[in-house]
């Protein structure tokens, strides 16, 4: 009897479970496809090719608008509009398709045909620059990256017009970008065509924020751009047009295509510079991963110019020789013409050599000037310090708030003037600091006395209650000045500086900084200087020479001609250049600098010519370059033609770079000559560990007016 009851009970439980499960099943809503899809297209009547589409539909969440068959769609929300510029001139009809998407991804579509009357004509003068020829007949011109010139690729915020965040040095970007070719053509009938030819493997260099646009399953690493084949997904040939904007600027529009580096999806770029020898543009990104938009800067030169560009024959207006040094008297350089810069200190560039006047570094013999850089096998190496745990403290020295402990995600720290930093494992986890990670601060050989590093706080410091800043430091010497500078990251004129001295060697201690008298600024950046006031270690075992004609031979305008053979070896940095004679009064770059010839052994046979002024200096200098085979095996003539309106740079009579000059620039005063061979530094780069010595030989230097 009990077995029967138990069996009935089990049946009842199963029925209850079934009923219970059935009651919990969700009720699916009906998915309704969008209906009444309408394509409202407004065609501009000014022959500009602009068309604005405002789609409508019932039950629609968003829309895909396809302006040309096969193009990628433009996605817009319900109620928004999409605008497109057709860049093919003529009278023709074209379809526009709108796909309306509802809940669950159900879609409906509609297509309309619009009639266009487009007359986008580029002036013959501009057309001749970008497509070659005379601007009237059919022609084609091919362009490549200006890869040997610093600043040919860069990125910055939308708030300014220069690549503040990053400016590429010569040949710094991935080779898969440099083998691209941009081709601009016109058929003589107002039809303009752009095509992009990719190089090996059809690979395109893609910004890391855009990788998932093409490869949804990929896991791109932050800031790690990728070379990928997107030839079957992106548009590599389209019409192009140059648009005259109402604000006086010009834009280059390549439709749904792009200029080599995939980041500016709109296909429209502001023209920064356009000439027969150079195209420079600025484009705005809209990152696929949702990051903030950025401004990108690209520069291209004609393919026929090769690396750094070819050029025309220098036609000089200066033929009267007014001064020269033929270096035909053996011994030290002629004191009527030359004096010396001596010592180390990095020379503002983190250089590694110490300059001397010793004969082994500078001498005239065999009718040439010889400046020799050499490794001496000496030097003291770099000075290394550490810091950690930046805190706010009370008047008793007790920490009340930790601002940064460098554990986990550490801030980006930037070194300057010969200092470098890295977040590393604590090398001395004893005493007052047993934390896992600390910041290593390296004052490299040749570093300036004010070499330092900075980073930004996540929020401005609150000094209203406690006004002491505490920092744990480790120093190899006692009595070193550790300067702290707090500043407003958006306004460097608002700052406060306080010093403290180390009191122990090779051990951790806490330095305290009294900020009670600090002005009430927005302090969201800290700059730290170790051993402030002292230059970096001497030369790290390299000596060389730097001679100058300052106070002896100074000139305004003319043609400089120097015949020279250049040193070789990784890290060598020879230069023949001019500096404004008012440098002692106004400093650099206000005095101006003209680099007649620069060369670095890490980029053998590429010669650079540059100007530096208060608006364009350092990484943003107006620089050109050219490939000259055998600069270290043969003599070449390096020239600069300097007038009140322009400055031209040439090698062996061939101009490869020209910049403008006017009354607002410092290049209208006396300048003096400098010749030197530096080692390493910001431009010279890494020094070959096997380097022993190498010499720049100068046969003569002449000035014509």
XYZ file of C-alpha atoms in Angstrom:
705
model
C 0.000 0.000 0.000
C 2.807 2.383 0.879
C 4.539 1.645 -2.453
C 1.384 2.582 -4.388
C 0.953 5.834 -2.460
C 4.599 6.660 -2.935
C 4.291 6.057 -6.691
C 1.249 8.307 -6.909
C 3.123 10.958 -4.953
C 6.018 10.857 -7.429
C 3.612 11.288 -10.358
C 2.003 14.247 -8.610
C 5.409 15.888 -8.015
C 6.347 15.487 -11.675
C 3.068 17.088 -12.752
C 3.636 19.974 -10.355
C 7.147 20.503 -11.708
C 5.868 20.519 -15.272
C 3.157 22.988 -14.393
C 5.660 25.118 -12.501
C 8.110 25.176 -15.437
C 5.352 26.076 -17.846
C 4.292 29.005 -15.680
C 7.874 30.403 -15.657
C 8.329 30.384 -19.440
C 8.591 33.995 -20.723
C 6.036 35.293 -23.102
C 7.837 36.410 -26.297
C 6.791 39.730 -27.719
C 6.007 39.931 -31.408
C 8.927 41.379 -33.408
C 7.628 43.923 -35.872
C 9.583 44.905 -38.965
C 9.850 48.636 -39.723
C 7.202 49.826 -42.145
C 6.572 52.838 -44.351
C 10.296 53.409 -44.975
C 10.781 56.734 -46.720
C 13.962 58.269 -48.102
C 13.820 62.062 -47.966
C 16.784 63.306 -50.014
C 17.658 67.006 -50.251
C 19.984 67.697 -53.181
C 21.947 70.950 -53.010
C 21.219 73.245 -55.954
C 24.671 74.888 -55.985
C 26.296 72.042 -57.986
C 28.410 71.179 -54.942
C 27.281 67.534 -54.928
C 26.023 67.751 -51.343
C 23.054 65.505 -50.553
C 21.344 65.203 -47.167
C 19.151 62.195 -46.433
C 16.646 62.143 -43.571
C 14.991 58.702 -43.463
C 11.743 57.916 -41.642
C 9.975 54.669 -40.807
C 7.562 53.275 -38.282
C 9.033 50.945 -35.633
C 12.611 51.855 -36.625
C 15.449 52.194 -34.109
C 18.254 53.238 -36.487
C 19.130 53.410 -40.168
C 21.931 52.495 -42.533
C 22.259 54.994 -45.399
C 24.144 53.758 -48.480
C 24.922 56.598 -50.887
C 26.750 54.493 -53.487
C 26.242 50.788 -54.222
C 28.986 48.799 -52.526
C 30.025 51.605 -50.151
C 30.068 51.171 -46.401
C 26.811 52.406 -44.847
C 26.528 55.487 -42.667
C 24.705 54.584 -39.451
C 22.355 57.164 -37.926
C 19.725 57.136 -35.207
C 16.019 57.597 -35.833
C 15.405 61.300 -36.448
C 18.954 62.096 -37.565
C 20.272 62.961 -41.042
C 23.250 61.801 -43.102
C 25.159 64.066 -45.502
C 27.377 63.033 -48.391
C 29.234 64.896 -51.139
C 29.285 63.356 -54.607
C 32.595 64.299 -56.204
C 32.041 63.125 -59.788
C 31.219 66.067 -62.024
C 28.399 65.867 -64.566
C 24.676 65.241 -64.820
C 23.699 61.738 -63.781
C 21.373 59.668 -61.600
C 22.399 57.509 -58.673
C 20.550 55.288 -56.199
C 20.425 55.849 -52.444
C 19.384 52.939 -50.241
C 18.122 53.187 -46.668
C 17.882 50.129 -44.430
C 15.674 50.608 -41.346
C 16.374 48.354 -38.349
C 13.824 47.534 -35.682
C 13.802 45.456 -32.478
C 15.679 42.175 -32.772
C 17.545 43.361 -35.849
C 14.583 42.938 -38.185
C 14.989 45.314 -41.129
C 13.204 46.813 -44.076
C 14.690 48.889 -46.877
C 13.827 51.378 -49.553
C 15.789 52.772 -52.516
C 15.316 56.023 -54.376
C 17.083 57.444 -57.409
C 18.250 61.051 -57.316
C 19.287 63.305 -60.172
C 22.559 65.135 -59.757
C 24.093 68.107 -61.527
C 27.601 68.340 -60.101
C 30.269 70.772 -61.191
C 33.265 70.420 -58.924
C 36.170 71.912 -60.753
C 39.679 72.252 -59.428
C 41.642 75.225 -60.701
C 44.365 74.350 -63.223
C 47.034 75.729 -60.893
C 46.031 73.446 -58.016
C 45.351 70.526 -60.340
C 48.860 70.792 -61.784
C 50.282 70.577 -58.264
C 48.411 67.466 -57.187
C 48.076 65.536 -60.473
C 51.060 66.923 -62.397
C 50.958 68.109 -65.989
C 49.693 71.524 -67.019
C 46.391 71.366 -65.121
C 44.358 71.075 -68.333
C 45.369 67.840 -70.050
C 44.895 64.389 -68.550
C 47.661 63.537 -66.098
C 48.599 61.400 -63.092
C 50.935 62.033 -60.180
C 52.049 59.567 -57.527
C 52.870 60.514 -53.931
C 54.671 58.728 -51.081
C 55.227 59.429 -47.400
C 57.837 62.118 -46.650
C 59.395 59.493 -44.420
C 62.866 60.953 -43.909
C 61.560 64.213 -42.470
C 60.618 64.569 -38.834
C 56.939 65.370 -38.331
C 55.700 63.595 -41.487
C 53.202 61.727 -39.265
C 51.702 62.979 -36.034
C 48.699 63.310 -33.774
C 47.365 65.898 -31.378
C 44.212 67.229 -29.737
C 41.473 69.026 -31.653
C 42.195 72.172 -29.646
C 45.347 73.128 -31.564
C 46.920 72.797 -34.987
C 50.111 70.853 -34.318
C 50.890 67.228 -33.324
C 51.231 67.853 -29.593
C 50.847 64.187 -28.571
C 53.266 62.569 -31.032
C 55.408 63.650 -33.970
C 57.235 60.863 -35.806
C 60.931 61.030 -36.411
C 62.441 60.006 -39.752
C 61.500 56.446 -40.746
C 59.945 55.837 -37.318
C 56.638 54.270 -38.411
C 55.997 50.674 -39.504
C 57.383 49.866 -42.986
C 53.977 48.522 -44.077
C 52.816 52.149 -44.193
C 55.807 53.533 -46.058
C 55.377 51.264 -49.076
C 51.970 52.769 -49.917
C 51.576 55.014 -52.979
C 48.847 57.656 -53.397
C 47.844 58.315 -57.002
C 45.863 61.390 -58.078
C 44.593 61.587 -61.686
C 42.297 63.647 -63.855
C 40.969 62.897 -67.327
C 40.939 66.423 -68.721
C 37.114 66.549 -68.380
C 36.745 67.569 -64.735
C 36.742 64.017 -63.399
C 39.269 63.442 -60.646
C 40.319 59.997 -59.430
C 42.223 58.917 -56.339
C 43.657 55.457 -55.765
C 45.752 53.948 -52.996
C 48.299 51.275 -53.871
C 49.368 49.196 -50.888
C 52.668 47.413 -50.766
C 53.772 43.953 -49.697
C 50.898 41.637 -48.762
C 48.319 44.338 -49.554
C 48.686 45.387 -45.920
C 47.365 48.669 -44.567
C 48.590 50.229 -41.327
C 45.471 50.527 -39.134
C 45.064 52.611 -35.994
C 44.452 50.296 -33.047
C 41.064 51.908 -32.293
C 39.852 50.874 -35.766
C 40.938 47.231 -35.920
C 37.578 45.893 -34.713
C 35.781 47.722 -37.489
C 37.205 45.120 -39.863
C 38.014 42.258 -37.501
C 35.328 42.072 -34.765
C 36.917 39.111 -33.011
C 40.380 40.686 -32.778
C 41.793 41.913 -29.454
C 43.938 44.947 -30.382
C 46.363 46.215 -27.770
C 46.166 49.847 -26.693
C 48.356 52.105 -28.872
C 49.592 49.070 -30.859
C 48.630 49.805 -34.473
C 48.445 46.807 -36.789
C 49.324 45.902 -40.370
C 46.294 44.138 -41.862
C 44.941 43.222 -45.278
C 41.643 45.095 -45.656
C 41.687 45.160 -49.447
C 38.305 43.406 -49.646
C 36.689 45.590 -46.988
C 37.799 49.190 -47.554
C 37.644 51.499 -50.571
C 41.004 52.002 -52.287
C 39.806 53.927 -55.352
C 37.389 56.821 -55.465
C 36.824 60.269 -56.887
C 38.532 63.150 -55.137
C 37.906 66.868 -54.961
C 39.585 69.887 -53.405
C 37.001 72.010 -51.647
C 37.332 75.754 -51.100
C 35.836 76.313 -47.642
C 34.075 79.502 -46.598
C 36.737 80.229 -43.958
C 39.441 80.407 -46.617
C 40.868 76.934 -45.974
C 40.919 74.044 -48.414
C 39.908 70.428 -47.896
C 40.945 67.298 -49.777
C 38.035 64.855 -50.005
C 38.682 61.291 -51.204
C 35.154 60.031 -50.542
C 35.063 56.699 -48.744
C 38.755 56.116 -49.354
C 41.678 57.166 -47.135
C 45.251 58.460 -47.298
C 47.313 55.345 -46.503
C 46.936 55.205 -42.684
C 43.446 54.065 -41.685
C 42.212 56.466 -39.034
C 40.317 59.338 -40.742
C 37.166 57.474 -41.751
C 35.359 60.505 -43.168
C 37.766 60.699 -46.118
C 38.052 64.484 -45.736
C 41.315 66.192 -44.775
C 42.120 69.858 -44.211
C 44.989 70.920 -46.468
C 47.838 72.387 -44.425
C 50.261 72.696 -47.348
C 49.903 71.943 -51.040
C 52.636 72.511 -53.593
C 54.125 70.571 -56.454
C 56.645 69.132 -53.989
C 54.575 68.458 -50.881
C 51.104 67.648 -49.543
C 50.461 68.101 -45.815
C 47.005 67.462 -44.376
C 45.132 67.384 -41.057
C 42.262 64.929 -40.551
C 39.893 64.192 -37.674
C 39.322 60.620 -36.485
C 36.100 59.146 -35.116
C 37.464 56.044 -33.369
C 35.440 52.877 -33.838
C 36.073 51.848 -30.204
C 34.444 55.033 -28.883
C 37.593 56.923 -27.873
C 37.657 60.702 -28.241
C 38.435 62.079 -31.717
C 41.952 63.264 -32.456
C 43.652 65.395 -35.110
C 46.090 63.512 -37.384
C 48.834 65.063 -39.501
C 50.294 63.476 -42.677
C 52.876 64.702 -45.200
C 53.645 63.281 -48.654
C 56.110 64.045 -51.440
C 56.137 63.041 -55.135
C 57.243 59.462 -55.732
C 59.622 60.687 -58.417
C 61.527 62.645 -55.783
C 62.520 59.457 -53.971
C 63.532 59.670 -50.330
C 63.462 63.260 -49.220
C 62.716 64.618 -52.632
C 64.711 65.584 -55.653
C 65.013 69.170 -56.622
C 65.996 71.844 -59.066
C 69.436 73.262 -59.678
C 70.356 75.997 -57.233
C 70.318 79.363 -58.976
C 72.220 81.766 -56.772
C 72.133 85.547 -56.616
C 75.293 85.611 -54.484
C 78.542 85.346 -56.453
C 81.036 87.533 -54.568
C 83.242 85.568 -52.177
C 83.526 87.714 -49.035
C 84.986 85.205 -46.573
C 86.317 81.670 -46.462
C 88.482 79.285 -44.531
C 90.341 76.928 -46.868
C 91.973 75.076 -43.950
C 95.374 75.218 -45.644
C 97.435 76.091 -42.534
C 98.213 73.064 -40.393
C 97.652 73.061 -36.657
C 94.778 74.381 -34.559
C 91.903 76.091 -36.407
C 92.704 79.708 -37.339
C 91.934 81.865 -34.239
C 90.963 84.744 -36.524
C 87.963 82.649 -37.566
C 87.290 80.138 -34.807
C 86.883 79.715 -31.087
C 85.575 76.736 -29.089
C 82.620 75.483 -27.111
C 84.008 73.226 -24.372
C 82.697 70.726 -21.850
C 79.760 68.360 -21.462
C 76.257 68.920 -20.109
C 74.258 67.476 -22.986
C 73.984 70.780 -24.882
C 70.220 70.767 -24.461
C 69.864 67.520 -26.426
C 71.025 64.848 -23.997
C 74.273 64.381 -25.947
C 76.956 62.067 -24.552
C 80.232 63.700 -25.607
C 82.489 66.160 -23.866
C 83.907 68.856 -26.170
C 87.619 69.635 -26.065
C 90.154 71.687 -28.015
C 92.657 68.829 -28.002
C 94.427 67.990 -31.291
C 93.068 64.441 -31.250
C 89.560 65.955 -31.480
C 90.147 68.978 -33.718
C 93.060 69.758 -36.039
C 93.877 71.128 -39.477
C 96.130 68.795 -41.438
C 96.433 67.588 -45.013
C 94.603 70.801 -46.058
C 91.381 69.810 -44.317
C 89.744 70.485 -40.963
C 89.282 67.270 -38.999
C 86.790 66.990 -36.143
C 86.995 63.554 -34.570
C 84.603 61.959 -32.103
C 86.137 59.130 -30.133
C 85.362 56.694 -27.356
C 87.802 57.138 -24.485
C 86.845 54.094 -22.445
C 86.242 56.346 -19.452
C 83.178 58.082 -18.103
C 81.115 57.599 -14.978
C 77.943 56.111 -16.496
C 74.501 57.335 -15.522
C 73.337 58.531 -12.099
C 70.313 56.536 -10.909
C 67.782 57.642 -8.289
C 64.391 56.290 -7.193
C 61.201 57.818 -5.835
C 57.877 56.480 -4.574
C 54.723 57.240 -2.554
C 53.791 60.875 -3.173
C 51.568 61.895 -0.263
C 49.971 64.874 1.462
C 51.174 65.231 5.065
C 50.443 67.240 8.176
C 52.889 69.513 9.974
C 54.170 66.570 12.020
C 55.176 64.694 8.895
C 52.370 62.153 9.068
C 50.828 61.135 5.759
C 47.139 62.006 5.491
C 46.484 61.145 1.837
C 48.320 59.106 -0.823
C 48.334 60.846 -4.179
C 50.317 58.226 -6.127
C 52.004 54.985 -5.027
C 52.927 53.670 -8.510
C 51.307 50.298 -7.840
C 48.960 48.842 -10.461
C 48.198 51.272 -13.284
C 50.880 53.938 -13.039
C 50.690 57.338 -14.740
C 52.618 58.166 -17.882
C 55.909 59.769 -16.807
C 57.889 61.924 -19.247
C 61.601 62.611 -18.864
C 63.340 65.589 -20.454
C 66.754 67.215 -20.994
C 68.624 63.932 -20.587
C 66.543 62.305 -17.833
C 64.648 59.065 -18.329
C 62.250 57.149 -16.090
C 60.705 53.704 -15.714
C 58.384 52.054 -13.189
C 60.314 49.002 -11.951
C 60.422 46.442 -9.166
C 61.722 48.012 -5.963
C 65.518 47.359 -6.033
C 65.885 48.018 -2.276
C 62.710 46.904 -0.479
C 64.092 47.665 2.982
C 63.716 50.281 5.664
C 60.799 52.668 5.229
C 59.865 51.448 1.749
C 58.985 47.805 1.157
C 56.497 48.483 -1.652
C 56.561 46.357 -4.810
C 57.213 48.987 -7.468
C 58.942 52.368 -7.587
C 60.021 54.906 -10.195
C 63.603 54.721 -11.449
C 64.949 58.174 -12.387
C 68.105 58.096 -14.556
C 70.212 61.194 -15.096
C 72.036 60.130 -18.232
C 75.534 61.150 -19.321
C 75.430 64.663 -20.702
C 72.062 65.482 -19.097
C 71.342 69.142 -18.417
C 71.502 70.445 -14.851
C 67.716 70.861 -14.968
C 67.000 67.368 -16.334
C 63.749 66.100 -14.829
C 60.537 64.166 -15.282
C 56.853 64.963 -14.898
C 53.456 63.316 -14.698
C 49.885 64.437 -14.110
C 47.733 63.752 -11.073
C 44.264 62.307 -11.544
C 42.865 65.350 -9.678
C 44.330 68.687 -8.524
C 46.054 68.683 -5.123
C 43.984 69.866 -2.181
C 46.331 71.860 0.061
C 43.591 73.646 1.984
C 43.976 71.538 5.185
C 47.450 70.018 5.008
C 50.071 71.759 2.889
C 53.046 69.408 3.052
C 54.088 67.135 0.211
C 55.923 63.940 1.210
C 58.003 61.875 -1.231
C 60.088 58.789 -0.565
C 63.442 59.021 -2.344
C 66.561 56.885 -2.774
C 69.805 58.587 -3.761
C 73.372 57.379 -4.331
C 74.667 60.516 -2.640
C 73.875 62.754 0.285
C 73.259 66.454 -0.162
C 71.686 66.158 -3.602
C 69.031 68.806 -4.269
C 65.669 67.225 -5.094
C 63.467 69.965 -6.496
C 59.696 69.606 -6.761
C 57.748 71.813 -9.147
C 53.950 71.789 -8.992
C 52.146 73.381 -11.910
C 48.897 73.743 -13.780
C 49.091 71.274 -16.665
C 47.140 73.663 -18.896
C 49.105 76.798 -17.958
C 52.789 76.262 -17.191
C 53.127 79.882 -15.985
C 51.237 78.887 -12.829
C 53.650 76.929 -10.656
C 55.518 76.697 -7.367
C 58.995 75.230 -6.766
C 60.407 73.878 -3.491
C 63.767 72.206 -2.766
C 64.825 69.530 -0.308
C 68.177 67.797 0.181
C 68.941 64.121 0.508
C 70.556 63.202 3.838
C 71.428 59.522 3.376
C 73.127 57.462 0.677
C 71.856 54.284 -0.936
C 68.812 54.110 1.316
C 65.194 55.262 1.354
C 64.152 58.415 3.178
C 61.107 60.693 3.167
C 61.619 64.248 1.928
C 59.098 66.871 3.034
C 58.111 69.978 1.081
C 56.326 72.883 2.772
C 53.713 74.285 0.370
C 51.911 76.536 2.825
C 53.042 79.568 0.865
C 52.067 78.203 -2.532
C 49.750 80.419 -4.625
C 46.187 79.135 -4.997
C 46.655 77.534 -8.409
C 45.246 74.350 -9.922
C 48.165 71.982 -9.213
C 47.581 68.831 -11.277
C 51.131 68.166 -12.510
C 54.353 67.447 -10.621
C 57.869 67.844 -12.011
C 60.752 66.268 -10.120
C 64.461 67.088 -10.521
C 67.222 65.003 -8.906
C 70.575 66.613 -8.127
C 69.185 69.856 -9.492
C 71.880 72.319 -10.540
C 74.406 69.625 -11.435
C 75.024 68.409 -14.976
C 74.733 64.734 -15.788
C 77.856 62.547 -15.677
C 80.643 63.625 -17.991
C 80.420 62.303 -21.480
C 80.203 58.572 -20.765
C 83.614 58.133 -22.378
C 83.225 60.170 -25.595
C 85.126 63.294 -26.640
C 84.753 65.504 -29.700
C 85.026 69.149 -30.755
C 82.752 72.070 -31.536
C 84.200 75.203 -33.134
C 82.362 78.461 -33.809
C 82.919 81.840 -35.452
C 80.912 83.731 -32.811
C 82.162 87.304 -32.420
C 84.659 86.752 -35.235
C 82.837 86.060 -38.491
C 79.110 86.881 -38.607
C 76.863 87.468 -41.619
C 73.374 88.449 -42.765
C 72.162 86.788 -46.006
C 74.303 85.088 -48.586
C 75.236 81.672 -49.900
C 77.143 79.237 -47.710
C 79.178 76.503 -49.372
C 80.990 73.781 -47.405
C 82.763 70.795 -48.937
C 82.861 67.940 -46.459
C 83.095 64.204 -45.870
C 81.053 62.952 -42.943
C 81.774 60.524 -40.102
C 80.040 57.185 -39.816
C 78.845 54.967 -36.975
C 75.694 54.627 -34.928
C 75.253 57.653 -32.667
C 77.425 60.086 -34.652
C 75.742 63.429 -35.308
C 77.854 65.852 -37.394
C 76.530 69.298 -38.221
C 77.499 72.451 -40.091
C 75.110 75.177 -38.999
C 74.501 78.812 -38.066
C 73.139 80.408 -34.895
C 71.812 83.934 -34.401
C 74.465 86.320 -33.101
C 72.024 87.652 -30.502
C 71.820 84.213 -28.897
C 73.456 85.399 -25.611
C 70.703 88.014 -25.199
C 67.551 86.227 -26.392
C 68.412 82.530 -26.197
C 67.220 79.668 -28.379
C 65.034 79.358 -30.429
C 64.387 83.115 -30.417
C 67.808 83.762 -31.957
C 67.085 81.351 -34.810
C 69.066 78.399 -36.133
C 69.850 77.305 -39.705
C 71.223 73.791 -40.173
C 73.166 73.756 -43.446
C 73.932 70.059 -43.017
C 73.038 67.482 -40.399
C 73.592 63.740 -40.614
C 73.166 60.877 -38.149
C 74.991 57.598 -38.399
C 71.838 55.700 -37.518
C 70.341 56.954 -40.813
C 73.396 56.651 -43.008
C 73.452 58.760 -46.208
C 70.347 60.839 -45.378
C 71.245 64.538 -45.132
C 69.004 67.033 -43.336
C 68.548 70.802 -43.677
C 66.417 72.730 -41.181
C 65.459 76.039 -39.677
C 64.406 76.624 -36.075
C 62.477 79.670 -34.915
C 60.094 80.455 -32.020
C 57.158 78.948 -33.933
C 58.945 75.929 -35.430
C 61.719 74.326 -33.420
C 62.888 70.972 -32.103
C 60.489 68.264 -33.272
C 58.433 70.773 -35.276
C 61.349 72.445 -37.066
C 60.972 73.126 -40.777
C 63.116 70.207 -41.946
C 63.874 68.646 -45.302
C 66.102 65.734 -46.222
C 67.632 63.982 -49.177
C 69.409 60.707 -49.855
C 73.056 61.218 -50.813
C 74.973 58.007 -51.466
C 78.430 57.742 -49.937
C 78.504 60.813 -47.682
C 81.130 59.117 -45.499
C 83.269 57.917 -48.407
C 83.269 60.971 -50.680
C 83.265 64.742 -50.372
C 80.023 66.568 -51.187
C 79.192 70.269 -51.322
C 76.557 71.366 -48.821
C 74.956 74.734 -49.603
C 72.437 77.154 -48.177
C 71.040 80.143 -50.119
C 69.733 82.697 -47.595
C 67.679 85.739 -48.596
C 65.073 87.957 -46.967
C 62.279 85.926 -48.579
C 63.465 82.308 -48.535
C 66.144 79.852 -47.438
C 67.150 77.013 -49.783
C 69.145 73.909 -48.895
C 71.132 72.026 -51.542
C 73.648 69.220 -51.970
C 76.008 69.309 -54.941
C 73.978 72.138 -56.458
C 70.584 70.386 -56.219
C 67.956 72.044 -54.033
C 66.067 69.569 -51.836
C 64.361 71.848 -49.294
C 63.082 75.441 -49.282
C 61.470 77.457 -46.488
C 60.051 80.962 -46.531
C 61.549 83.909 -44.684
C 59.915 87.193 -43.706
C 60.233 90.037 -41.239
C 58.523 88.109 -38.430
C 61.290 85.485 -38.341
C 64.754 85.797 -36.783
C 66.573 85.081 -40.060
C 67.194 88.714 -40.911
C 70.097 89.399 -38.559
C 73.729 88.387 -38.188
C 74.453 84.672 -37.715
C 77.700 82.846 -36.926
C 78.968 79.394 -37.962
C 79.247 76.265 -35.829
C 80.800 72.941 -36.851
C 80.750 69.939 -34.550
C 80.341 66.184 -34.204
C 77.984 65.207 -31.377
C 77.403 61.710 -30.022
C 73.963 60.315 -29.227
C 71.316 62.660 -27.915
C 67.783 63.361 -29.068
C 68.661 63.194 -32.781
C 71.874 61.173 -32.838
C 70.159 58.257 -31.118
C 71.741 55.106 -29.733
C 75.522 54.900 -29.854
C 76.971 51.720 -31.316
C 78.649 49.801 -28.499
C 81.526 48.992 -30.866
C 82.144 52.654 -31.797
C 85.780 53.751 -31.479
C 86.228 56.942 -33.509
C 85.166 58.689 -36.708
C 85.993 62.019 -38.333
C 84.244 64.816 -40.201
C 86.613 66.326 -42.756
C 85.900 69.819 -44.105
C 87.855 70.896 -47.165
C 86.586 74.488 -47.032
C 83.734 76.707 -45.931
C 82.881 79.853 -47.952
C 80.465 82.752 -47.731
C 79.230 84.560 -50.849
C 77.194 87.762 -50.974
